[in-house]
Amino acid sequence: MIDCRPFLGHPETMSTPIYMATMLVAAAISMSRGFCIAAVLQPMSFAIYATLVAAGAFGSLLLSMGSIEHTIKSYPRLWADGRWSDVVEDADGIVRKLILRSLVPVIPLAALFAYLGGVPVAAAPAIAAVALGIATTSTYASIHRATLDLRSFSIANLLRAALAIVLALAGAVLWDWPGAIAGEFVAAFAGAFVSRHYVAALARTAEPSPRAAMTGPDQKSLQSPQHYEKLWLFLGFVLAAIPIYLDRTFVAGHYGTAAAAKYAFVLLFVTAANVFVGIMSQKIGPMLVHMQRGGKTLDDQLSYASRWIAMFAVGWLFAMGCVYLALTAGPFAELGDKYGVEAAMLATATVLGLAQVTVVMDHVLLSQDRERWSFLSSLIYFCIVASAAIVTLWSGLSLTTFIWLMACAKIAHLAAQSGFLLKHRNG
């Protein structure tokens, strides 16, 4: 068994309920940002903003090329071994690579958009800025999660959410969608700086670990993953991200700008589900790695993860019930009318939001060193989504039906992950 006291025994570490309350406030602020920007911008501008932000989020995976995804598992293990300074230095190195990589596609993208004519040239630097901001934040968030210091992590998230809503909303008011994206970019880097400050301070003040003392001189460099392991991880994340981040582009191209605005607005709720699941994962993911490293069984891990998933499901269903009332007959009925929100679309968004717990199941697979199974689950999901897109193009399905197909694909993703875990448990 590993000694978790270096991670859980800090006097300043807050309890889980306080941590969850703080993170839920941060999530509520993040969710409010999207709705505030939707209220300020015209539907066409909001559709452009949402599409570019989603494209930038997908681009952050391409910038990473698997480097950030691997830290989900490697950083908790290295931190558990007492190699704090090495982890901080590695994160700094990743960020330097991200900055250089983000500069590469700007000019080719701008030239492509200028040639196409229907896309603003400013979209190219906007996508690159969003991608770099998200990737940088993800890098330092990964190391921050690995410390298991709930107090500083929740504070950093709360501050980043507050900065994002203030700067993005101010930018939207002053400069339409480019201003909103500029505000997001500045907020992302400010939040990343805060996380970096906290983890560096924790690394300087942490007591020496017996595990670090046992590490030989030839093992001081960071453990590099096997090439195939990193490749499976990268491909799995990319395949799972394509439907999530490029769906708005598909909807805009097939259904038109007005439908894209409605779709982007409804998908704000699914994004909110992603945020809430992300909050859980920030606590669950590193703990699952520590549990596996400490000798806990897969059943122990699944029981731990299932309790969190059940709490999310209950809270999500209640929240979406409140959303339905607020947008149809409550204080936000005018906003619902502005984007033409329908009850059927909210129902599909509710199911799609519930299925976002695939992120948690991925953490279970990764903690068991089953990157290939994570990839195969994502491949199944992607193939179903691609088939749904083809059927939609050929048969002219309604937008609501398309969202239902996306929800079914995500449920299949969850079923595949569960099947692989059951196979692993049964040997």
CSV table of C-alpha atoms in Angstrom, one decimal:
chain,number,residue,atom,x,y,z
A,1,MET,CA,0.0,0.0,0.0
A,2,ILE,CA,1.2,3.5,-0.7
A,3,ASP,CA,1.3,6.2,1.9
A,4,CYS,CA,-1.2,8.8,0.8
A,5,ARG,CA,-0.4,11.2,3.7
A,6,PRO,CA,1.9,13.4,1.6
A,7,PHE,CA,-1.1,14.1,-0.7
A,8,LEU,CA,-4.1,14.0,1.7
A,9,GLY,CA,-2.6,15.2,4.9
A,10,HIS,CA,-1.9,18.8,4.2
A,11,PRO,CA,-3.4,21.1,6.8
A,12,GLU,CA,-4.7,23.3,4.1
A,13,THR,CA,-6.4,20.5,2.1
A,14,MET,CA,-10.2,21.0,2.2
A,15,SER,CA,-12.8,18.3,2.7
A,16,THR,CA,-14.4,16.7,-0.4
A,17,PRO,CA,-17.8,18.4,0.2
A,18,ILE,CA,-16.3,21.8,0.3
A,19,TYR,CA,-14.2,21.0,-2.7
A,20,MET,CA,-17.2,19.9,-4.6
A,21,ALA,CA,-19.2,23.0,-3.6
A,22,THR,CA,-16.3,25.2,-4.8
A,23,MET,CA,-16.0,23.4,-8.0
A,24,LEU,CA,-19.7,23.4,-8.7
A,25,VAL,CA,-19.7,27.2,-8.3
A,26,ALA,CA,-16.8,27.3,-10.8
A,27,ALA,CA,-18.8,25.0,-13.2
A,28,ALA,CA,-21.9,27.2,-12.8
A,29,ILE,CA,-19.9,30.3,-13.7
A,30,SER,CA,-18.4,28.5,-16.7
A,31,MET,CA,-21.9,27.4,-17.9
A,32,SER,CA,-23.3,30.9,-17.3
A,33,ARG,CA,-20.5,32.2,-19.6
A,34,GLY,CA,-21.9,30.5,-22.6
A,35,PHE,CA,-25.5,31.6,-22.0
A,36,CYS,CA,-24.3,35.2,-21.3
A,37,ILE,CA,-22.4,35.3,-24.6
A,38,ALA,CA,-25.5,33.8,-26.3
A,39,ALA,CA,-27.6,36.5,-24.9
A,40,VAL,CA,-25.2,39.3,-25.9
A,41,LEU,CA,-24.4,38.1,-29.4
A,42,GLN,CA,-26.7,37.8,-32.4
A,43,PRO,CA,-27.5,34.2,-33.3
A,44,MET,CA,-25.3,34.2,-36.3
A,45,SER,CA,-22.3,35.6,-34.4
A,46,PHE,CA,-22.9,33.1,-31.6
A,47,ALA,CA,-22.9,30.3,-34.1
A,48,ILE,CA,-19.5,31.4,-35.4
A,49,TYR,CA,-18.2,31.8,-31.8
A,50,ALA,CA,-19.4,28.4,-30.7
A,51,THR,CA,-18.1,26.7,-33.9
A,52,LEU,CA,-14.6,28.2,-33.6
A,53,VAL,CA,-14.4,27.5,-29.9
A,54,ALA,CA,-15.3,23.8,-30.6
A,55,ALA,CA,-12.8,23.7,-33.4
A,56,GLY,CA,-10.1,25.1,-31.2
A,57,ALA,CA,-10.9,22.6,-28.5
A,58,PHE,CA,-10.4,19.8,-31.0
A,59,GLY,CA,-7.2,21.5,-32.2
A,60,SER,CA,-5.9,21.4,-28.7
A,61,LEU,CA,-5.7,17.6,-29.0
A,62,LEU,CA,-3.8,17.9,-32.2
A,63,LEU,CA,-1.3,20.3,-30.5
A,64,SER,CA,-0.9,17.8,-27.7
A,65,MET,CA,-0.2,14.8,-30.0
A,66,GLY,CA,-0.7,12.6,-26.9
A,67,SER,CA,1.7,14.5,-24.6
A,68,ILE,CA,-1.1,15.9,-22.3
A,69,GLU,CA,-3.2,12.8,-22.4
A,70,HIS,CA,-0.4,10.7,-21.1
A,71,THR,CA,0.1,13.0,-18.1
A,72,ILE,CA,-3.4,11.9,-16.8
A,73,LYS,CA,-1.7,8.7,-15.7
A,74,SER,CA,2.0,9.5,-15.5
A,75,TYR,CA,1.8,12.6,-13.4
A,76,PRO,CA,-0.1,11.1,-10.4
A,77,ARG,CA,2.4,8.2,-10.4
A,78,LEU,CA,5.4,10.4,-10.6
A,79,TRP,CA,4.0,12.7,-7.9
A,80,ALA,CA,3.3,9.7,-5.7
A,81,ASP,CA,6.9,8.7,-6.2
A,82,GLY,CA,8.0,12.1,-4.8
A,83,ARG,CA,9.4,13.4,-8.1
A,84,TRP,CA,7.7,16.8,-7.8
A,85,SER,CA,10.3,19.1,-9.5
A,86,ASP,CA,10.6,16.7,-12.4
A,87,VAL,CA,6.9,16.9,-13.1
A,88,VAL,CA,6.8,20.7,-13.0
A,89,GLU,CA,9.8,20.8,-15.4
A,90,ASP,CA,8.1,18.3,-17.8
A,91,ALA,CA,4.9,20.4,-17.8
A,92,ASP,CA,6.9,23.5,-18.7
A,93,GLY,CA,8.6,21.7,-21.5
A,94,ILE,CA,5.2,20.5,-22.9
A,95,VAL,CA,3.9,24.1,-22.9
A,96,ARG,CA,6.9,25.4,-24.8
A,97,LYS,CA,6.2,22.8,-27.5
A,98,LEU,CA,2.5,23.7,-27.5
A,99,ILE,CA,3.3,27.4,-28.2
A,100,LEU,CA,5.6,26.5,-31.2
A,101,ARG,CA,3.1,24.0,-32.6
A,102,SER,CA,0.2,26.5,-32.4
A,103,LEU,CA,2.1,28.9,-34.7
A,104,VAL,CA,2.4,26.4,-37.5
A,105,PRO,CA,-1.2,26.2,-38.8
A,106,VAL,CA,-2.2,29.9,-38.6
A,107,ILE,CA,-1.0,31.0,-42.0
A,108,PRO,CA,-2.2,27.9,-44.0
A,109,LEU,CA,-5.6,28.1,-42.3
A,110,ALA,CA,-5.9,31.8,-43.0
A,111,ALA,CA,-5.1,31.2,-46.7
A,112,LEU,CA,-7.6,28.4,-46.8
A,113,PHE,CA,-10.4,30.5,-45.3
A,114,ALA,CA,-9.6,33.4,-47.6
A,115,TYR,CA,-9.8,31.0,-50.6
A,116,LEU,CA,-13.1,29.5,-49.4
A,117,GLY,CA,-14.6,33.0,-49.0
A,118,GLY,CA,-17.4,32.0,-46.6
A,119,VAL,CA,-15.2,31.8,-43.5
A,120,PRO,CA,-13.7,34.9,-41.8
A,121,VAL,CA,-9.9,35.0,-42.1
A,122,ALA,CA,-9.8,36.0,-38.4
A,123,ALA,CA,-11.1,32.5,-37.7
A,124,ALA,CA,-7.6,31.0,-38.2
A,125,PRO,CA,-5.8,32.9,-35.3
A,126,ALA,CA,-9.0,32.5,-33.3
A,127,ILE,CA,-8.9,28.7,-33.5
A,128,ALA,CA,-5.1,28.6,-32.8
A,129,ALA,CA,-5.6,30.8,-29.8
A,130,VAL,CA,-8.4,28.7,-28.3
A,131,ALA,CA,-6.4,25.5,-29.0
A,132,LEU,CA,-3.3,26.9,-27.3
A,133,GLY,CA,-5.2,28.3,-24.3
A,134,ILE,CA,-7.0,25.0,-23.7
A,135,ALA,CA,-3.9,22.8,-24.1
A,136,THR,CA,-1.9,25.0,-21.8
A,137,THR,CA,-4.6,25.0,-19.1
A,138,SER,CA,-5.0,21.2,-19.5
A,139,THR,CA,-1.2,20.7,-19.0
A,140,TYR,CA,-1.0,22.5,-15.7
A,141,ALA,CA,-4.4,21.2,-14.6
A,142,SER,CA,-3.1,17.7,-15.1
A,143,ILE,CA,-0.2,18.2,-12.7
A,144,HIS,CA,-2.4,20.1,-10.3
A,145,ARG,CA,-4.8,17.2,-10.2
A,146,ALA,CA,-1.9,14.8,-9.5
A,147,THR,CA,-1.0,16.7,-6.3
A,148,LEU,CA,-4.5,15.9,-4.8
A,149,ASP,CA,-4.4,19.3,-3.1
A,150,LEU,CA,-8.1,20.1,-3.2
A,151,ARG,CA,-7.8,23.6,-1.8
A,152,SER,CA,-5.4,25.1,-4.3
A,153,PHE,CA,-6.9,23.2,-7.3
A,154,SER,CA,-10.5,24.4,-6.6
A,155,ILE,CA,-9.3,28.0,-6.0
A,156,ALA,CA,-7.4,27.9,-9.4
A,157,ASN,CA,-10.5,26.6,-11.2
A,158,LEU,CA,-12.8,29.1,-9.5
A,159,LEU,CA,-10.5,32.0,-10.4
A,160,ARG,CA,-10.1,30.8,-14.0
A,161,ALA,CA,-13.9,30.5,-14.4
A,162,ALA,CA,-14.4,34.0,-13.0
A,163,LEU,CA,-11.8,35.5,-15.3
A,164,ALA,CA,-13.3,33.7,-18.3
A,165,ILE,CA,-16.8,35.0,-17.8
A,166,VAL,CA,-15.7,38.6,-17.2
A,167,LEU,CA,-13.2,38.8,-20.0
A,168,ALA,CA,-15.1,36.9,-22.6
A,169,LEU,CA,-18.4,38.8,-21.9
A,170,ALA,CA,-16.5,42.1,-22.0
A,171,GLY,CA,-14.9,41.1,-25.3
A,172,ALA,CA,-18.2,40.1,-26.8
A,173,VAL,CA,-19.8,43.4,-25.8
A,174,LEU,CA,-16.8,45.4,-27.2
A,175,TRP,CA,-15.8,43.4,-30.3
A,176,ASP,CA,-18.4,40.7,-31.1
A,177,TRP,CA,-17.2,37.1,-31.4
A,178,PRO,CA,-13.5,38.0,-31.9
A,179,GLY,CA,-13.6,39.8,-28.6
A,180,ALA,CA,-15.2,36.9,-26.8
A,181,ILE,CA,-12.5,34.5,-28.1
A,182,ALA,CA,-9.8,37.0,-27.1
A,183,GLY,CA,-11.2,37.2,-23.6
A,184,GLU,CA,-11.3,33.4,-23.4
A,185,PHE,CA,-7.6,33.2,-24.5
A,186,VAL,CA,-6.4,35.7,-21.9
A,187,ALA,CA,-8.4,34.0,-19.2
A,188,ALA,CA,-7.0,30.6,-20.1
A,189,PHE,CA,-3.4,31.7,-19.8
A,190,ALA,CA,-4.1,33.6,-16.5
A,191,GLY,CA,-5.7,30.5,-15.1
A,192,ALA,CA,-2.8,28.3,-16.3
A,193,PHE,CA,-0.3,30.7,-14.6
A,194,VAL,CA,-2.2,30.4,-11.3
A,195,SER,CA,-2.2,26.6,-11.5
A,196,ARG,CA,1.5,26.6,-12.3
A,197,HIS,CA,2.2,28.9,-9.4
A,198,TYR,CA,0.4,26.6,-7.0
A,199,VAL,CA,2.1,23.3,-8.1
A,200,ALA,CA,5.5,24.9,-8.1
A,201,ALA,CA,5.0,26.1,-4.6
A,202,LEU,CA,3.8,22.6,-3.6
A,203,ALA,CA,6.9,21.1,-5.2
A,204,ARG,CA,9.2,23.4,-3.3
A,205,THR,CA,7.6,22.8,0.1
A,206,ALA,CA,6.8,19.1,-0.1
A,207,GLU,CA,8.7,16.8,2.2
A,208,PRO,CA,11.2,14.3,0.7
A,209,SER,CA,9.5,11.0,-0.3
A,210,PRO,CA,11.0,7.6,0.6
A,211,ARG,CA,10.1,6.5,-2.9
A,212,ALA,CA,12.1,9.3,-4.5
A,213,ALA,CA,15.1,8.4,-2.4
A,214,MET,CA,14.9,4.8,-3.7
A,215,THR,CA,15.1,6.1,-7.3
A,216,GLY,CA,18.4,5.4,-8.9
A,217,PRO,CA,20.5,8.0,-10.8
A,218,ASP,CA,19.7,6.3,-14.1
A,219,GLN,CA,16.0,6.6,-13.4
A,220,LYS,CA,15.8,10.3,-12.7
A,221,SER,CA,14.5,11.2,-16.1
A,222,LEU,CA,10.8,11.1,-16.6
A,223,GLN,CA,9.4,7.7,-17.5
A,224,SER,CA,8.6,7.7,-21.2
A,225,PRO,CA,5.6,5.7,-22.2
A,226,GLN,CA,5.9,3.0,-24.7
A,227,HIS,CA,5.3,4.4,-28.2
A,228,TYR,CA,2.3,2.2,-28.9
A,229,GLU,CA,0.7,3.1,-25.5
A,230,LYS,CA,1.0,6.9,-26.2
A,231,LEU,CA,-0.3,6.3,-29.8
A,232,TRP,CA,-3.4,4.4,-28.5
A,233,LEU,CA,-4.1,7.1,-26.0
A,234,PHE,CA,-3.7,9.9,-28.5
A,235,LEU,CA,-5.8,8.2,-31.2
A,236,GLY,CA,-8.5,7.3,-28.7
A,237,PHE,CA,-8.9,10.9,-27.4
A,238,VAL,CA,-8.9,12.3,-31.0
A,239,LEU,CA,-11.6,9.9,-32.1
A,240,ALA,CA,-13.8,10.6,-29.1
A,241,ALA,CA,-13.3,14.3,-29.6
A,242,ILE,CA,-14.2,14.5,-33.3
A,243,PRO,CA,-18.0,14.2,-32.7
A,244,ILE,CA,-17.9,16.4,-29.7
A,245,TYR,CA,-16.0,19.3,-31.2
A,246,LEU,CA,-16.7,19.1,-35.0
A,247,ASP,CA,-20.4,18.4,-34.8
A,248,ARG,CA,-21.2,22.1,-34.9
A,249,THR,CA,-19.3,22.5,-38.2
A,250,PHE,CA,-21.3,19.6,-39.6
A,251,VAL,CA,-24.6,21.1,-38.5
A,252,ALA,CA,-23.8,24.5,-39.9
A,253,GLY,CA,-22.8,23.0,-43.2
A,254,HIS,CA,-25.9,20.7,-43.5
A,255,TYR,CA,-28.7,22.5,-41.7
A,256,GLY,CA,-27.6,26.2,-42.1
A,257,THR,CA,-26.6,29.0,-39.8
A,258,ALA,CA,-30.0,29.4,-38.0
A,259,ALA,CA,-30.0,25.7,-37.1
A,260,ALA,CA,-26.4,25.8,-36.1
A,261,ALA,CA,-27.2,28.6,-33.7
A,262,LYS,CA,-30.1,26.6,-32.1
A,263,TYR,CA,-27.8,23.5,-32.0
A,264,ALA,CA,-25.0,25.4,-30.4
A,265,PHE,CA,-27.3,26.8,-27.8
A,266,VAL,CA,-28.8,23.4,-26.9
A,267,LEU,CA,-25.3,21.9,-26.8
A,268,LEU,CA,-24.4,24.4,-24.1
A,269,PHE,CA,-26.2,22.0,-21.7
A,270,VAL,CA,-24.1,19.1,-22.9
A,271,THR,CA,-21.0,21.2,-22.5
A,272,ALA,CA,-22.2,21.8,-18.9
A,273,ALA,CA,-22.5,18.1,-18.4
A,274,ASN,CA,-18.9,17.8,-19.7
A,275,VAL,CA,-17.8,20.4,-17.2
A,276,PHE,CA,-19.5,18.7,-14.3
A,277,VAL,CA,-18.1,15.3,-15.3
A,278,GLY,CA,-14.7,17.0,-15.7
A,279,ILE,CA,-15.0,18.2,-12.1
A,280,MET,CA,-15.6,14.7,-10.9
A,281,SER,CA,-12.7,13.4,-13.1
A,282,GLN,CA,-10.3,15.9,-11.6
A,283,LYS,CA,-10.8,14.1,-8.3
A,284,ILE,CA,-11.7,10.6,-9.5
A,285,GLY,CA,-8.9,10.2,-12.1
A,286,PRO,CA,-5.8,10.7,-9.9
A,287,MET,CA,-7.5,8.8,-7.1
A,288,LEU,CA,-8.1,5.8,-9.4
A,289,VAL,CA,-4.4,5.8,-10.4
A,290,HIS,CA,-3.4,6.0,-6.7
A,291,MET,CA,-5.8,3.2,-5.9
A,292,GLN,CA,-4.4,0.9,-8.6
A,293,ARG,CA,-0.8,1.8,-7.5
A,294,GLY,CA,-1.8,1.0,-3.9
A,295,GLY,CA,-3.1,-2.5,-4.7
A,296,LYS,CA,-6.8,-1.9,-4.8
A,297,THR,CA,-8.9,-4.2,-7.1
A,298,LEU,CA,-10.8,-3.2,-10.2
A,299,ASP,CA,-14.0,-3.8,-8.2
A,300,ASP,CA,-12.9,-1.3,-5.7
A,301,GLN,CA,-12.2,1.2,-8.4
A,302,LEU,CA,-15.5,0.6,-10.1
A,303,SER,CA,-17.4,0.9,-6.8
A,304,TYR,CA,-15.7,4.2,-6.1
A,305,ALA,CA,-16.4,5.6,-9.6
A,306,SER,CA,-20.0,4.3,-9.6
A,307,ARG,CA,-20.9,6.3,-6.6
A,308,TRP,CA,-19.8,9.5,-8.3
A,309,ILE,CA,-21.6,8.6,-11.5
A,310,ALA,CA,-24.8,8.0,-9.6
A,311,MET,CA,-24.5,11.4,-7.8
A,312,PHE,CA,-24.0,13.1,-11.2
A,313,ALA,CA,-27.0,11.4,-12.8
A,314,VAL,CA,-29.4,12.5,-10.0
A,315,GLY,CA,-28.1,16.0,-10.0
A,316,TRP,CA,-28.1,16.3,-13.8
A,317,LEU,CA,-31.7,15.1,-14.2
A,318,PHE,CA,-32.8,17.6,-11.6
A,319,ALA,CA,-30.9,20.4,-13.2
A,320,MET,CA,-32.3,19.7,-16.7
A,321,GLY,CA,-35.8,19.7,-15.2
A,322,CYS,CA,-35.2,23.2,-13.9
A,323,VAL,CA,-33.7,24.2,-17.3
A,324,TYR,CA,-36.9,23.0,-19.1
A,325,LEU,CA,-39.1,25.1,-16.8
A,326,ALA,CA,-36.9,28.1,-17.0
A,327,LEU,CA,-36.7,28.1,-20.8
A,328,THR,CA,-40.3,27.3,-21.6
A,329,ALA,CA,-42.3,29.1,-18.9
A,330,GLY,CA,-39.8,30.7,-16.6
A,331,PRO,CA,-37.5,33.8,-16.5
A,332,PHE,CA,-35.5,32.7,-19.5
A,333,ALA,CA,-38.4,32.0,-21.8
A,334,GLU,CA,-37.4,34.9,-24.0
A,335,LEU,CA,-33.9,33.4,-24.5
A,336,GLY,CA,-35.5,30.1,-25.3
A,337,ASP,CA,-37.7,31.8,-27.9
A,338,LYS,CA,-34.7,33.6,-29.4
A,339,TYR,CA,-33.0,30.3,-30.2
A,340,GLY,CA,-36.2,28.3,-30.9
A,341,VAL,CA,-35.5,25.7,-28.1
A,342,GLU,CA,-37.9,22.8,-28.2
A,343,ALA,CA,-38.7,20.3,-25.4
A,344,ALA,CA,-37.7,17.3,-27.6
A,345,MET,CA,-34.2,18.8,-28.2
A,346,LEU,CA,-33.8,19.4,-24.4
A,347,ALA,CA,-34.7,15.8,-23.8
A,348,THR,CA,-32.0,14.6,-26.3
A,349,ALA,CA,-29.5,16.9,-24.7
A,350,THR,CA,-30.4,15.4,-21.3
A,351,VAL,CA,-29.6,11.9,-22.5
A,352,LEU,CA,-26.5,13.0,-24.3
A,353,GLY,CA,-25.3,14.8,-21.1
A,354,LEU,CA,-25.8,11.7,-19.0
A,355,ALA,CA,-23.7,9.7,-21.4
A,356,GLN,CA,-20.7,12.0,-20.9
A,357,VAL,CA,-19.6,9.8,-18.0
A,358,THR,CA,-17.6,7.9,-20.5
A,359,VAL,CA,-14.8,10.3,-19.4
A,360,VAL,CA,-14.8,8.6,-16.0
A,361,MET,CA,-14.8,5.1,-17.5
A,362,ASP,CA,-11.8,6.1,-19.6
A,363,HIS,CA,-9.9,7.0,-16.3
A,364,VAL,CA,-10.7,3.5,-15.0
A,365,LEU,CA,-9.3,1.9,-18.2
A,366,LEU,CA,-6.2,4.1,-18.1
A,367,SER,CA,-5.5,3.3,-14.5
A,368,GLN,CA,-5.4,-0.3,-15.5
A,369,ASP,CA,-3.0,0.4,-18.4
A,370,ARG,CA,-5.7,-0.5,-21.0
A,371,GLU,CA,-5.1,2.3,-23.4
A,372,ARG,CA,-5.8,0.0,-26.4
A,373,TRP,CA,-9.3,-0.7,-25.0
A,374,SER,CA,-9.9,3.0,-24.5
A,375,PHE,CA,-9.0,3.5,-28.1
A,376,LEU,CA,-11.2,0.6,-29.4
A,377,SER,CA,-14.2,2.0,-27.4
A,378,SER,CA,-13.6,5.4,-29.0
A,379,LEU,CA,-13.3,3.8,-32.4
A,380,ILE,CA,-16.7,2.1,-32.0
A,381,TYR,CA,-18.2,5.5,-30.9
A,382,PHE,CA,-16.6,7.3,-33.9
A,383,CYS,CA,-17.8,4.7,-36.4
A,384,ILE,CA,-21.4,5.0,-35.2
A,385,VAL,CA,-21.3,8.8,-35.3
A,386,ALA,CA,-19.8,8.7,-38.8
A,387,SER,CA,-22.6,6.3,-39.9
A,388,ALA,CA,-25.2,8.6,-38.3
A,389,ALA,CA,-23.8,11.6,-40.2
A,390,ILE,CA,-23.9,9.8,-43.5
A,391,VAL,CA,-27.5,8.7,-42.9
A,392,THR,CA,-28.4,12.3,-42.0
A,393,LEU,CA,-26.9,13.6,-45.2
A,394,TRP,CA,-28.6,11.0,-47.4
A,395,SER,CA,-32.0,10.9,-45.8
A,396,GLY,CA,-32.5,14.4,-44.6
A,397,LEU,CA,-33.2,13.6,-40.9
A,398,SER,CA,-34.3,16.4,-38.6
A,399,LEU,CA,-31.9,18.1,-36.3
A,400,THR,CA,-33.6,16.6,-33.3
A,401,THR,CA,-33.2,13.1,-34.8
A,402,PHE,CA,-29.6,13.8,-35.5
A,403,ILE,CA,-29.0,14.7,-31.8
A,404,TRP,CA,-30.8,11.4,-30.8
A,405,LEU,CA,-28.4,9.5,-33.0
A,406,MET,CA,-25.5,11.2,-31.3
A,407,ALA,CA,-26.9,10.3,-27.9
A,408,CYS,CA,-27.2,6.6,-29.0
A,409,ALA,CA,-23.6,6.6,-30.2
A,410,LYS,CA,-22.4,7.9,-26.9
A,411,ILE,CA,-24.4,5.2,-25.1
A,412,ALA,CA,-22.7,2.6,-27.3
A,413,HIS,CA,-19.4,4.2,-26.3
A,414,LEU,CA,-20.2,3.7,-22.7
A,415,ALA,CA,-21.4,0.1,-23.3
A,416,ALA,CA,-18.1,-0.7,-25.1
A,417,GLN,CA,-16.1,0.6,-22.2
A,418,SER,CA,-18.2,-1.4,-19.7
A,419,GLY,CA,-17.7,-4.5,-21.8
A,420,PHE,CA,-14.0,-4.2,-21.9
A,421,LEU,CA,-13.8,-3.6,-18.1
A,422,LEU,CA,-16.0,-6.7,-17.5
A,423,LYS,CA,-13.7,-8.7,-19.8
A,424,HIS,CA,-10.7,-7.4,-17.8
A,425,ARG,CA,-12.3,-8.3,-14.4
A,426,ASN,CA,-13.2,-11.8,-15.5
A,427,GLY,CA,-9.6,-12.3,-16.7
